[in-house]
Short mmCIF file of N, CA, C and O in Angstrom, two decimals:
data_model
loop_
_atom_site.label_atom_id
_atom_site.label_comp_id
_atom_site.label_asym_id
_atom_site.label_seq_id
_atom_site.Cartn_x
_atom_site.Cartn_y
_atom_site.Cartn_z
N UNK A 13 -306.09 -105.32 -37.96
CA UNK A 13 -304.79 -105.95 -37.79
C UNK A 13 -304.22 -105.55 -36.42
O UNK A 13 -304.20 -104.38 -36.07
N UNK A 14 -303.79 -106.53 -35.67
CA UNK A 14 -303.22 -106.28 -34.35
C UNK A 14 -301.76 -105.89 -34.46
O UNK A 14 -300.99 -106.53 -35.16
N UNK A 15 -301.40 -104.85 -33.74
CA UNK A 15 -300.00 -104.45 -33.67
C UNK A 15 -299.31 -105.34 -32.65
O UNK A 15 -299.89 -105.68 -31.62
N UNK A 16 -298.06 -105.72 -32.92
CA UNK A 16 -297.32 -106.53 -31.94
C UNK A 16 -297.15 -105.78 -30.62
O UNK A 16 -297.05 -104.55 -30.59
N UNK A 17 -297.16 -106.54 -29.54
CA UNK A 17 -297.01 -105.95 -28.20
C UNK A 17 -295.60 -105.41 -28.01
O UNK A 17 -294.67 -105.72 -28.76
N UNK A 18 -295.45 -104.62 -26.95
CA UNK A 18 -294.11 -104.11 -26.64
C UNK A 18 -293.17 -105.26 -26.30
O UNK A 18 -291.98 -105.21 -26.59
N UNK A 19 -293.71 -106.34 -25.68
CA UNK A 19 -292.89 -107.52 -25.39
C UNK A 19 -292.32 -108.15 -26.64
O UNK A 19 -291.21 -108.66 -26.64
N UNK A 20 -293.08 -108.08 -27.72
CA UNK A 20 -292.62 -108.59 -29.01
C UNK A 20 -291.37 -107.83 -29.44
O UNK A 20 -290.34 -108.42 -29.76
N UNK A 21 -291.46 -106.49 -29.46
CA UNK A 21 -290.35 -105.67 -29.94
C UNK A 21 -289.16 -105.69 -29.00
O UNK A 21 -288.01 -105.68 -29.44
N UNK A 22 -289.43 -105.71 -27.69
CA UNK A 22 -288.33 -105.77 -26.73
C UNK A 22 -287.57 -107.09 -26.90
O UNK A 22 -286.33 -107.12 -26.90
N UNK A 23 -288.32 -108.18 -27.07
CA UNK A 23 -287.69 -109.50 -27.26
C UNK A 23 -286.84 -109.52 -28.52
O UNK A 23 -285.69 -109.96 -28.48
N UNK A 24 -287.39 -109.03 -29.62
CA UNK A 24 -286.64 -109.00 -30.89
C UNK A 24 -285.38 -108.15 -30.74
O UNK A 24 -284.29 -108.55 -31.14
N UNK A 25 -285.52 -106.97 -30.14
CA UNK A 25 -284.37 -106.08 -29.96
C UNK A 25 -283.28 -106.72 -29.11
O UNK A 25 -282.09 -106.67 -29.45
N UNK A 26 -283.68 -107.33 -28.00
CA UNK A 26 -282.70 -107.99 -27.13
C UNK A 26 -282.04 -109.17 -27.83
O UNK A 26 -280.85 -109.42 -27.65
N UNK A 27 -282.81 -109.91 -28.63
CA UNK A 27 -282.23 -111.03 -29.38
C UNK A 27 -281.20 -110.54 -30.40
O UNK A 27 -280.15 -111.16 -30.57
N UNK A 28 -281.49 -109.44 -31.05
CA UNK A 28 -280.54 -108.89 -32.03
C UNK A 28 -279.26 -108.45 -31.31
O UNK A 28 -278.15 -108.81 -31.72
N UNK A 29 -279.40 -107.70 -30.22
CA UNK A 29 -278.23 -107.23 -29.48
C UNK A 29 -277.42 -108.41 -28.94
O UNK A 29 -276.19 -108.44 -29.05
N UNK A 30 -278.11 -109.40 -28.38
CA UNK A 30 -277.39 -110.55 -27.83
C UNK A 30 -276.64 -111.29 -28.92
O UNK A 30 -275.53 -111.77 -28.69
N UNK A 31 -277.22 -111.38 -30.10
CA UNK A 31 -276.54 -112.08 -31.20
C UNK A 31 -275.36 -111.30 -31.74
O UNK A 31 -274.40 -111.90 -32.22
N UNK A 32 -275.41 -109.98 -31.67
CA UNK A 32 -274.24 -109.19 -32.06
C UNK A 32 -273.09 -109.51 -31.10
O UNK A 32 -271.97 -109.79 -31.54
N UNK A 33 -273.38 -109.49 -29.80
CA UNK A 33 -272.34 -109.84 -28.82
C UNK A 33 -271.85 -111.27 -29.01
O UNK A 33 -270.66 -111.55 -28.95
N UNK A 34 -272.78 -112.20 -29.23
CA UNK A 34 -272.41 -113.61 -29.41
C UNK A 34 -271.48 -113.77 -30.61
O UNK A 34 -270.47 -114.47 -30.54
N UNK A 35 -271.83 -113.12 -31.71
CA UNK A 35 -271.01 -113.25 -32.92
C UNK A 35 -269.62 -112.69 -32.68
O UNK A 35 -268.63 -113.30 -33.09
N UNK A 36 -269.53 -111.55 -32.00
CA UNK A 36 -268.21 -111.00 -31.70
C UNK A 36 -267.45 -111.90 -30.73
O UNK A 36 -266.24 -112.08 -30.86
N UNK A 37 -268.16 -112.49 -29.76
CA UNK A 37 -267.49 -113.38 -28.81
C UNK A 37 -266.94 -114.61 -29.51
O UNK A 37 -265.84 -115.07 -29.21
N UNK A 38 -267.69 -115.16 -30.44
CA UNK A 38 -267.29 -116.40 -31.10
C UNK A 38 -266.30 -116.19 -32.24
O UNK A 38 -265.42 -117.01 -32.46
N UNK A 39 -266.48 -115.09 -33.01
CA UNK A 39 -265.68 -114.92 -34.23
C UNK A 39 -264.85 -113.64 -34.26
O UNK A 39 -263.99 -113.50 -35.11
N UNK A 40 -265.10 -112.72 -33.33
CA UNK A 40 -264.37 -111.45 -33.33
C UNK A 40 -262.88 -111.61 -33.14
O UNK A 40 -262.08 -110.85 -33.70
N UNK A 41 -262.48 -112.62 -32.38
CA UNK A 41 -261.03 -112.83 -32.15
C UNK A 41 -260.31 -113.14 -33.46
O UNK A 41 -259.13 -112.84 -33.61
N UNK A 42 -261.03 -113.72 -34.43
CA UNK A 42 -260.41 -113.98 -35.74
C UNK A 42 -260.09 -112.68 -36.46
O UNK A 42 -259.04 -112.53 -37.08
N UNK A 43 -261.02 -111.73 -36.35
CA UNK A 43 -260.77 -110.41 -36.95
C UNK A 43 -259.68 -109.67 -36.18
O UNK A 43 -258.83 -109.02 -36.78
N UNK A 44 -259.71 -109.79 -34.86
CA UNK A 44 -258.67 -109.13 -34.06
C UNK A 44 -257.29 -109.70 -34.37
O UNK A 44 -256.29 -108.98 -34.35
N UNK A 45 -257.23 -110.98 -34.67
CA UNK A 45 -255.96 -111.58 -35.07
C UNK A 45 -255.53 -111.03 -36.43
O UNK A 45 -254.36 -110.71 -36.64
N UNK A 46 -256.50 -110.89 -37.32
CA UNK A 46 -256.20 -110.33 -38.64
C UNK A 46 -255.69 -108.90 -38.53
O UNK A 46 -254.87 -108.46 -39.32
N UNK A 47 -256.18 -108.16 -37.50
CA UNK A 47 -255.78 -106.77 -37.28
C UNK A 47 -254.54 -106.67 -36.39
O UNK A 47 -254.15 -105.58 -36.00
N UNK A 48 -253.94 -107.81 -36.02
CA UNK A 48 -252.76 -107.88 -35.17
C UNK A 48 -252.98 -107.39 -33.75
O UNK A 48 -252.03 -107.03 -33.06
N UNK A 49 -254.24 -107.38 -33.30
CA UNK A 49 -254.52 -107.12 -31.88
C UNK A 49 -254.14 -108.37 -31.10
O UNK A 49 -253.50 -108.30 -30.06
N UNK A 50 -254.59 -109.52 -31.62
CA UNK A 50 -254.12 -110.82 -31.15
C UNK A 50 -253.19 -111.35 -32.22
O UNK A 50 -253.37 -111.07 -33.40
N UNK A 51 -252.22 -112.11 -31.79
CA UNK A 51 -251.35 -112.78 -32.77
C UNK A 51 -251.58 -114.28 -32.63
O UNK A 51 -252.26 -114.74 -31.70
N UNK A 52 -250.99 -115.03 -33.52
CA UNK A 52 -251.09 -116.49 -33.39
C UNK A 52 -250.37 -116.97 -32.13
O UNK A 52 -250.60 -118.08 -31.68
N UNK A 53 -249.54 -116.11 -31.55
CA UNK A 53 -248.83 -116.45 -30.31
C UNK A 53 -249.59 -116.04 -29.04
O UNK A 53 -249.14 -116.35 -27.94
N UNK A 54 -250.70 -115.31 -29.21
CA UNK A 54 -251.49 -114.93 -28.05
C UNK A 54 -252.01 -116.22 -27.40
O UNK A 54 -252.60 -117.05 -28.09
N UNK A 55 -251.80 -116.37 -26.11
CA UNK A 55 -252.27 -117.61 -25.46
C UNK A 55 -253.78 -117.79 -25.61
O UNK A 55 -254.54 -116.81 -25.53
N UNK A 56 -254.16 -119.01 -25.83
CA UNK A 56 -255.58 -119.32 -26.04
C UNK A 56 -256.42 -118.89 -24.84
O UNK A 56 -257.54 -118.40 -25.01
N UNK A 57 -255.87 -119.02 -23.63
CA UNK A 57 -256.65 -118.65 -22.44
C UNK A 57 -256.98 -117.15 -22.45
O UNK A 57 -258.03 -116.74 -21.94
N UNK A 58 -256.11 -116.32 -23.02
CA UNK A 58 -256.39 -114.88 -23.13
C UNK A 58 -257.55 -114.64 -24.09
O UNK A 58 -258.48 -113.88 -23.80
N UNK A 59 -257.51 -115.32 -25.23
CA UNK A 59 -258.57 -115.19 -26.23
C UNK A 59 -259.90 -115.68 -25.64
O UNK A 59 -260.93 -115.03 -25.80
N UNK A 60 -259.85 -116.78 -24.91
CA UNK A 60 -261.06 -117.32 -24.28
C UNK A 60 -261.59 -116.35 -23.23
O UNK A 60 -262.80 -116.09 -23.17
N UNK A 61 -260.72 -115.78 -22.41
CA UNK A 61 -261.16 -114.84 -21.38
C UNK A 61 -261.82 -113.61 -21.99
O UNK A 61 -262.86 -113.15 -21.50
N UNK A 62 -261.25 -113.08 -23.06
CA UNK A 62 -261.85 -111.93 -23.74
C UNK A 62 -263.21 -112.33 -24.32
O UNK A 62 -264.20 -111.60 -24.18
N UNK A 63 -263.27 -113.50 -24.94
CA UNK A 63 -264.54 -113.97 -25.51
C UNK A 63 -265.59 -114.18 -24.43
O UNK A 63 -266.76 -113.86 -24.62
N UNK A 64 -265.20 -114.71 -23.28
CA UNK A 64 -266.14 -114.89 -22.17
C UNK A 64 -266.68 -113.55 -21.68
O UNK A 64 -267.85 -113.43 -21.35
N UNK A 65 -265.81 -112.55 -21.64
CA UNK A 65 -266.26 -111.22 -21.23
C UNK A 65 -267.32 -110.67 -22.17
O UNK A 65 -268.32 -110.09 -21.74
N UNK A 66 -267.11 -110.88 -23.45
CA UNK A 66 -268.09 -110.43 -24.45
C UNK A 66 -269.36 -111.29 -24.35
O UNK A 66 -270.48 -110.78 -24.42
N UNK A 67 -269.18 -112.59 -24.15
CA UNK A 67 -270.32 -113.50 -24.04
C UNK A 67 -271.18 -113.17 -22.82
O UNK A 67 -272.40 -113.39 -22.84
N UNK A 68 -270.58 -112.64 -21.77
CA UNK A 68 -271.36 -112.23 -20.61
C UNK A 68 -272.38 -111.17 -21.01
O UNK A 68 -273.54 -111.20 -20.59
N UNK A 69 -271.96 -110.24 -21.86
CA UNK A 69 -272.88 -109.22 -22.35
C UNK A 69 -273.99 -109.85 -23.18
O UNK A 69 -275.14 -109.42 -23.14
N UNK A 70 -273.64 -110.88 -23.95
CA UNK A 70 -274.65 -111.60 -24.74
C UNK A 70 -275.69 -112.21 -23.81
O UNK A 70 -276.89 -112.08 -24.04
N UNK A 71 -275.26 -112.86 -22.75
CA UNK A 71 -276.19 -113.48 -21.81
C UNK A 71 -277.05 -112.43 -21.11
O UNK A 71 -278.20 -112.70 -20.78
N UNK A 72 -276.49 -111.26 -20.87
CA UNK A 72 -277.25 -110.19 -20.21
C UNK A 72 -278.41 -109.69 -21.08
O UNK A 72 -279.33 -109.06 -20.57
N UNK A 73 -278.38 -110.00 -22.36
CA UNK A 73 -279.48 -109.67 -23.27
C UNK A 73 -280.32 -110.89 -23.61
O UNK A 73 -281.55 -110.80 -23.72
N UNK A 74 -279.67 -112.03 -23.81
CA UNK A 74 -280.37 -113.26 -24.22
C UNK A 74 -281.35 -113.76 -23.15
O UNK A 74 -282.49 -114.10 -23.46
N UNK A 75 -280.91 -113.81 -21.91
CA UNK A 75 -281.76 -114.33 -20.84
C UNK A 75 -283.00 -113.45 -20.65
O UNK A 75 -284.13 -113.97 -20.62
N UNK A 76 -282.86 -112.12 -20.57
CA UNK A 76 -284.07 -111.30 -20.47
C UNK A 76 -284.98 -111.42 -21.71
O UNK A 76 -286.20 -111.39 -21.59
N UNK A 77 -284.38 -111.55 -22.88
CA UNK A 77 -285.20 -111.72 -24.10
C UNK A 77 -286.07 -112.96 -23.98
O UNK A 77 -287.27 -112.91 -24.30
N UNK A 78 -285.49 -114.04 -23.51
CA UNK A 78 -286.27 -115.28 -23.37
C UNK A 78 -287.32 -115.14 -22.27
O UNK A 78 -288.44 -115.63 -22.42
N UNK A 79 -286.98 -114.51 -21.16
CA UNK A 79 -287.94 -114.34 -20.07
C UNK A 79 -289.10 -113.44 -20.49
O UNK A 79 -290.25 -113.74 -20.22
N UNK A 80 -288.78 -112.32 -21.15
CA UNK A 80 -289.82 -111.38 -21.57
C UNK A 80 -290.66 -111.97 -22.69
O UNK A 80 -291.88 -111.81 -22.73
N UNK A 81 -290.02 -112.67 -23.61
CA UNK A 81 -290.72 -113.17 -24.79
C UNK A 81 -291.52 -114.44 -24.58
O UNK A 81 -292.43 -114.75 -25.36
N UNK A 82 -291.23 -115.21 -23.54
CA UNK A 82 -291.87 -116.52 -23.34
C UNK A 82 -293.32 -116.38 -22.90
O UNK A 82 -293.63 -115.63 -21.97
N UNK A 83 -294.20 -117.11 -23.57
CA UNK A 83 -295.63 -117.07 -23.25
C UNK A 83 -295.91 -117.40 -21.79
O UNK A 83 -296.81 -116.82 -21.18
N UNK A 84 -295.15 -118.33 -21.23
CA UNK A 84 -295.33 -118.70 -19.82
C UNK A 84 -295.11 -117.56 -18.86
O UNK A 84 -295.55 -117.60 -17.71
N UNK A 85 -294.42 -116.51 -19.32
CA UNK A 85 -294.20 -115.30 -18.51
C UNK A 85 -295.02 -114.13 -19.02
O UNK A 85 -294.75 -112.98 -18.69
N UNK A 86 -296.00 -114.40 -19.88
CA UNK A 86 -296.85 -113.35 -20.42
C UNK A 86 -296.37 -112.77 -21.74
O UNK A 86 -296.94 -111.81 -22.24
N UNK A 87 -295.32 -113.34 -22.30
CA UNK A 87 -294.79 -112.85 -23.57
C UNK A 87 -295.54 -113.41 -24.76
O UNK A 87 -296.44 -114.24 -24.62
N UNK A 88 -295.16 -112.99 -25.94
CA UNK A 88 -295.89 -113.37 -27.15
C UNK A 88 -295.43 -114.68 -27.80
O UNK A 88 -296.08 -115.14 -28.75
N UNK A 89 -294.34 -115.31 -27.35
CA UNK A 89 -293.75 -116.43 -28.09
C UNK A 89 -293.77 -117.73 -27.30
O UNK A 89 -293.51 -117.74 -26.09
N UNK A 90 -294.01 -118.83 -28.03
CA UNK A 90 -293.81 -120.15 -27.44
C UNK A 90 -292.31 -120.41 -27.38
O UNK A 90 -291.52 -119.70 -28.02
N UNK A 91 -291.92 -121.42 -26.66
CA UNK A 91 -290.50 -121.76 -26.54
C UNK A 91 -289.92 -122.11 -27.91
O UNK A 91 -288.81 -121.67 -28.26
N UNK A 92 -290.65 -122.86 -28.71
CA UNK A 92 -290.19 -123.24 -30.05
C UNK A 92 -290.05 -121.99 -30.94
O UNK A 92 -289.08 -121.86 -31.67
N UNK A 93 -291.01 -121.08 -30.85
CA UNK A 93 -290.93 -119.85 -31.64
C UNK A 93 -289.73 -119.02 -31.24
O UNK A 93 -289.02 -118.49 -32.10
N UNK A 94 -289.47 -118.92 -29.95
CA UNK A 94 -288.29 -118.17 -29.47
C UNK A 94 -287.01 -118.75 -30.06
O UNK A 94 -286.14 -118.01 -30.52
N UNK A 95 -286.89 -120.07 -30.04
CA UNK A 95 -285.65 -120.71 -30.50
C UNK A 95 -285.45 -120.52 -32.00
O UNK A 95 -284.35 -120.17 -32.45
N UNK A 96 -286.49 -120.74 -32.78
CA UNK A 96 -286.35 -120.60 -34.23
C UNK A 96 -286.10 -119.15 -34.60
O UNK A 96 -285.27 -118.84 -35.47
N UNK A 97 -286.78 -118.23 -33.93
CA UNK A 97 -286.55 -116.80 -34.16
C UNK A 97 -285.11 -116.42 -33.83
O UNK A 97 -284.45 -115.72 -34.60
N UNK A 98 -284.60 -116.93 -32.72
CA UNK A 98 -283.22 -116.65 -32.32
C UNK A 98 -282.24 -117.18 -33.37
O UNK A 98 -281.27 -116.51 -33.71
N UNK A 99 -282.51 -118.36 -33.91
CA UNK A 99 -281.61 -118.93 -34.93
C UNK A 99 -281.64 -118.10 -36.20
O UNK A 99 -280.60 -117.89 -36.84
N UNK A 100 -282.82 -117.63 -36.58
CA UNK A 100 -282.92 -116.78 -37.78
C UNK A 100 -282.16 -115.47 -37.58
O UNK A 100 -281.43 -115.02 -38.47
N UNK A 101 -282.32 -114.87 -36.41
CA UNK A 101 -281.60 -113.63 -36.11
C UNK A 101 -280.10 -113.88 -36.10
O UNK A 101 -279.32 -113.08 -36.61
N UNK A 102 -279.68 -115.01 -35.54
CA UNK A 102 -278.27 -115.36 -35.52
C UNK A 102 -277.69 -115.41 -36.92
O UNK A 102 -276.60 -114.89 -37.18
N UNK A 103 -278.41 -116.03 -37.84
CA UNK A 103 -277.92 -116.15 -39.21
C UNK A 103 -277.81 -114.79 -39.88
O UNK A 103 -276.82 -114.50 -40.55
N UNK A 104 -278.79 -113.93 -39.66
CA UNK A 104 -278.73 -112.58 -40.26
C UNK A 104 -277.56 -111.80 -39.68
O UNK A 104 -276.77 -111.20 -40.43
N UNK A 105 -277.42 -111.80 -38.36
CA UNK A 105 -276.32 -111.06 -37.73
C UNK A 105 -274.97 -111.62 -38.19
O UNK A 105 -274.06 -110.86 -38.53
N UNK A 106 -274.84 -112.94 -38.21
CA UNK A 106 -273.59 -113.55 -38.64
C UNK A 106 -273.26 -113.19 -40.08
O UNK A 106 -272.11 -112.90 -40.42
N UNK A 107 -274.27 -113.20 -40.95
CA UNK A 107 -274.05 -112.87 -42.36
C UNK A 107 -273.57 -111.44 -42.51
O UNK A 107 -272.60 -111.17 -43.24
N UNK A 108 -274.22 -110.51 -41.82
CA UNK A 108 -273.79 -109.10 -41.89
C UNK A 108 -272.37 -108.98 -41.34
O UNK A 108 -271.51 -108.32 -41.96
N UNK A 109 -272.08 -109.61 -40.22
CA UNK A 109 -270.74 -109.58 -39.62
C UNK A 109 -269.70 -110.09 -40.60
O UNK A 109 -268.64 -109.48 -40.79
N UNK A 110 -270.00 -111.22 -41.24
CA UNK A 110 -269.05 -111.83 -42.17
C UNK A 110 -268.79 -110.95 -43.37
O UNK A 110 -267.65 -110.75 -43.78
N UNK A 111 -269.85 -110.40 -43.94
CA UNK A 111 -269.71 -109.58 -45.15
C UNK A 111 -268.99 -108.27 -44.83
O UNK A 111 -268.16 -107.80 -45.60
N UNK A 112 -269.29 -107.69 -43.67
CA UNK A 112 -268.69 -106.39 -43.31
C UNK A 112 -267.25 -106.54 -42.85
O UNK A 112 -266.37 -105.78 -43.27
N UNK A 113 -266.98 -107.51 -41.98
CA UNK A 113 -265.66 -107.61 -41.36
C UNK A 113 -264.69 -108.56 -42.05
O UNK A 113 -263.49 -108.43 -41.89
N UNK A 114 -265.20 -109.51 -42.78
CA UNK A 114 -264.34 -110.47 -43.48
C UNK A 114 -264.61 -110.35 -44.97
O UNK A 114 -265.39 -111.10 -45.54
N UNK A 115 -263.95 -109.40 -45.58
CA UNK A 115 -264.20 -109.07 -46.99
C UNK A 115 -263.96 -110.23 -47.94
O UNK A 115 -264.54 -110.30 -49.00
N UNK A 116 -263.14 -111.19 -47.56
CA UNK A 116 -262.83 -112.31 -48.44
C UNK A 116 -263.93 -113.36 -48.49
O UNK A 116 -263.93 -114.23 -49.35
N UNK A 117 -264.89 -113.28 -47.56
CA UNK A 117 -265.99 -114.24 -47.53
C UNK A 117 -267.09 -113.78 -48.48
O UNK A 117 -267.61 -112.68 -48.35
N UNK A 118 -267.45 -114.63 -49.40
CA UNK A 118 -268.47 -114.27 -50.38
C UNK A 118 -269.74 -115.07 -50.13
O UNK A 118 -269.70 -116.20 -49.63
N UNK A 119 -270.87 -114.46 -50.46
CA UNK A 119 -272.14 -115.16 -50.40
C UNK A 119 -272.41 -115.83 -51.74
O UNK A 119 -272.19 -115.23 -52.78
N UNK A 120 -272.88 -117.06 -51.68
CA UNK A 120 -273.17 -117.83 -52.89
C UNK A 120 -274.64 -118.22 -52.90
O UNK A 120 -275.36 -118.05 -51.91
N UNK A 121 -275.09 -118.78 -54.02
CA UNK A 121 -276.49 -119.14 -54.18
C UNK A 121 -276.96 -120.10 -53.08
O UNK A 121 -278.09 -119.99 -52.62
N UNK A 122 -276.10 -121.02 -52.67
CA UNK A 122 -276.51 -121.99 -51.65
C UNK A 122 -276.73 -121.33 -50.29
O UNK A 122 -277.54 -121.79 -49.50
N UNK A 123 -276.03 -120.23 -50.02
CA UNK A 123 -276.26 -119.49 -48.79
C UNK A 123 -277.65 -118.87 -48.82
O UNK A 123 -278.39 -118.93 -47.83
N UNK A 124 -278.02 -118.29 -49.97
CA UNK A 124 -279.35 -117.71 -50.11
C UNK A 124 -280.43 -118.78 -50.03
O UNK A 124 -281.49 -118.57 -49.44
N UNK A 125 -280.17 -119.96 -50.59
CA UNK A 125 -281.11 -121.08 -50.49
C UNK A 125 -281.30 -121.47 -49.02
O UNK A 125 -282.42 -121.75 -48.58
N UNK A 126 -280.21 -121.48 -48.27
CA UNK A 126 -280.29 -121.79 -46.84
C UNK A 126 -281.11 -120.72 -46.10
O UNK A 126 -281.89 -121.04 -45.21
N UNK A 127 -280.93 -119.45 -46.47
CA UNK A 127 -281.71 -118.38 -45.85
C UNK A 127 -283.19 -118.58 -46.11
O UNK A 127 -284.02 -118.39 -45.22
N UNK A 128 -283.53 -118.94 -47.34
CA UNK A 128 -284.93 -119.19 -47.68
C UNK A 128 -285.49 -120.32 -46.82
O UNK A 128 -286.61 -120.24 -46.30
N UNK A 129 -284.70 -121.37 -46.64
CA UNK A 129 -285.15 -122.49 -45.79
C UNK A 129 -285.36 -122.03 -44.35
O UNK A 129 -286.32 -122.45 -43.70
N UNK A 130 -284.49 -121.17 -43.87
CA UNK A 130 -284.63 -120.68 -42.50
C UNK A 130 -285.86 -119.78 -42.36
O UNK A 130 -286.59 -119.86 -41.38
N UNK A 131 -286.10 -118.95 -43.36
CA UNK A 131 -287.30 -118.12 -43.34
C UNK A 131 -288.54 -119.00 -43.37
O UNK A 131 -289.52 -118.74 -42.67
N UNK A 132 -288.48 -120.06 -44.15
CA UNK A 132 -289.58 -121.02 -44.19
C UNK A 132 -289.77 -121.66 -42.81
O UNK A 132 -290.90 -121.85 -42.35
N UNK A 133 -288.68 -121.97 -42.12
CA UNK A 133 -288.77 -122.54 -40.78
C UNK A 133 -289.46 -121.58 -39.82
O UNK A 133 -290.30 -121.99 -39.02
N UNK A 134 -289.11 -120.29 -39.91
CA UNK A 134 -289.76 -119.30 -39.05
C UNK A 134 -291.25 -119.24 -39.38
O UNK A 134 -292.09 -119.24 -38.48
N UNK A 135 -291.58 -119.22 -40.65
CA UNK A 135 -292.99 -119.19 -41.06
C UNK A 135 -293.73 -120.42 -40.51
O UNK A 135 -294.81 -120.29 -39.91
N UNK A 136 -293.14 -121.59 -40.67
CA UNK A 136 -293.79 -122.82 -40.23
C UNK A 136 -293.97 -122.87 -38.72
O UNK A 136 -295.01 -123.32 -38.23
N UNK A 137 -293.00 -122.41 -37.97
CA UNK A 137 -293.11 -122.47 -36.51
C UNK A 137 -294.16 -121.49 -35.98
O UNK A 137 -294.71 -121.70 -34.91
N UNK A 138 -294.47 -120.45 -36.75
CA UNK A 138 -295.49 -119.48 -36.32
C UNK A 138 -296.88 -119.83 -36.85
O UNK A 138 -297.83 -119.14 -36.51
N UNK A 139 -296.99 -120.87 -37.66
CA UNK A 139 -298.32 -121.29 -38.16
C UNK A 139 -299.16 -121.81 -37.00
O UNK A 139 -298.65 -122.47 -36.09
N UNK A 140 -300.42 -121.53 -37.08
CA UNK A 140 -301.38 -122.06 -36.06
C UNK A 140 -301.86 -123.42 -36.48
O UNK A 140 -302.07 -123.75 -37.58
#
């Protein structure tokens, strides 16, 4: 059995970190509003500027993950595999974020069914 290359693990790690930043950039302001860091009166441009700052960190991980992981650059993944893997990681990170930070959000059977479909998508995209 072949062990995955270091490029495999570096790509996965960077994708996870980038998705943590992305999730906070996209949805963290909702939690900050709930915590009264932002109010409903906080100007939208302020919220956008803060989100862009966080998203910059996401890009600082996402772009290298794609460059390192892409087969055309010597990495282990095709472009399609990179994208589907990124989407699967996004869903896992978002789910953990939602359950941990937004206690009122519950997981239901249809969410688990969607996860199974996404796992199936990852399996299918990696088939030879």
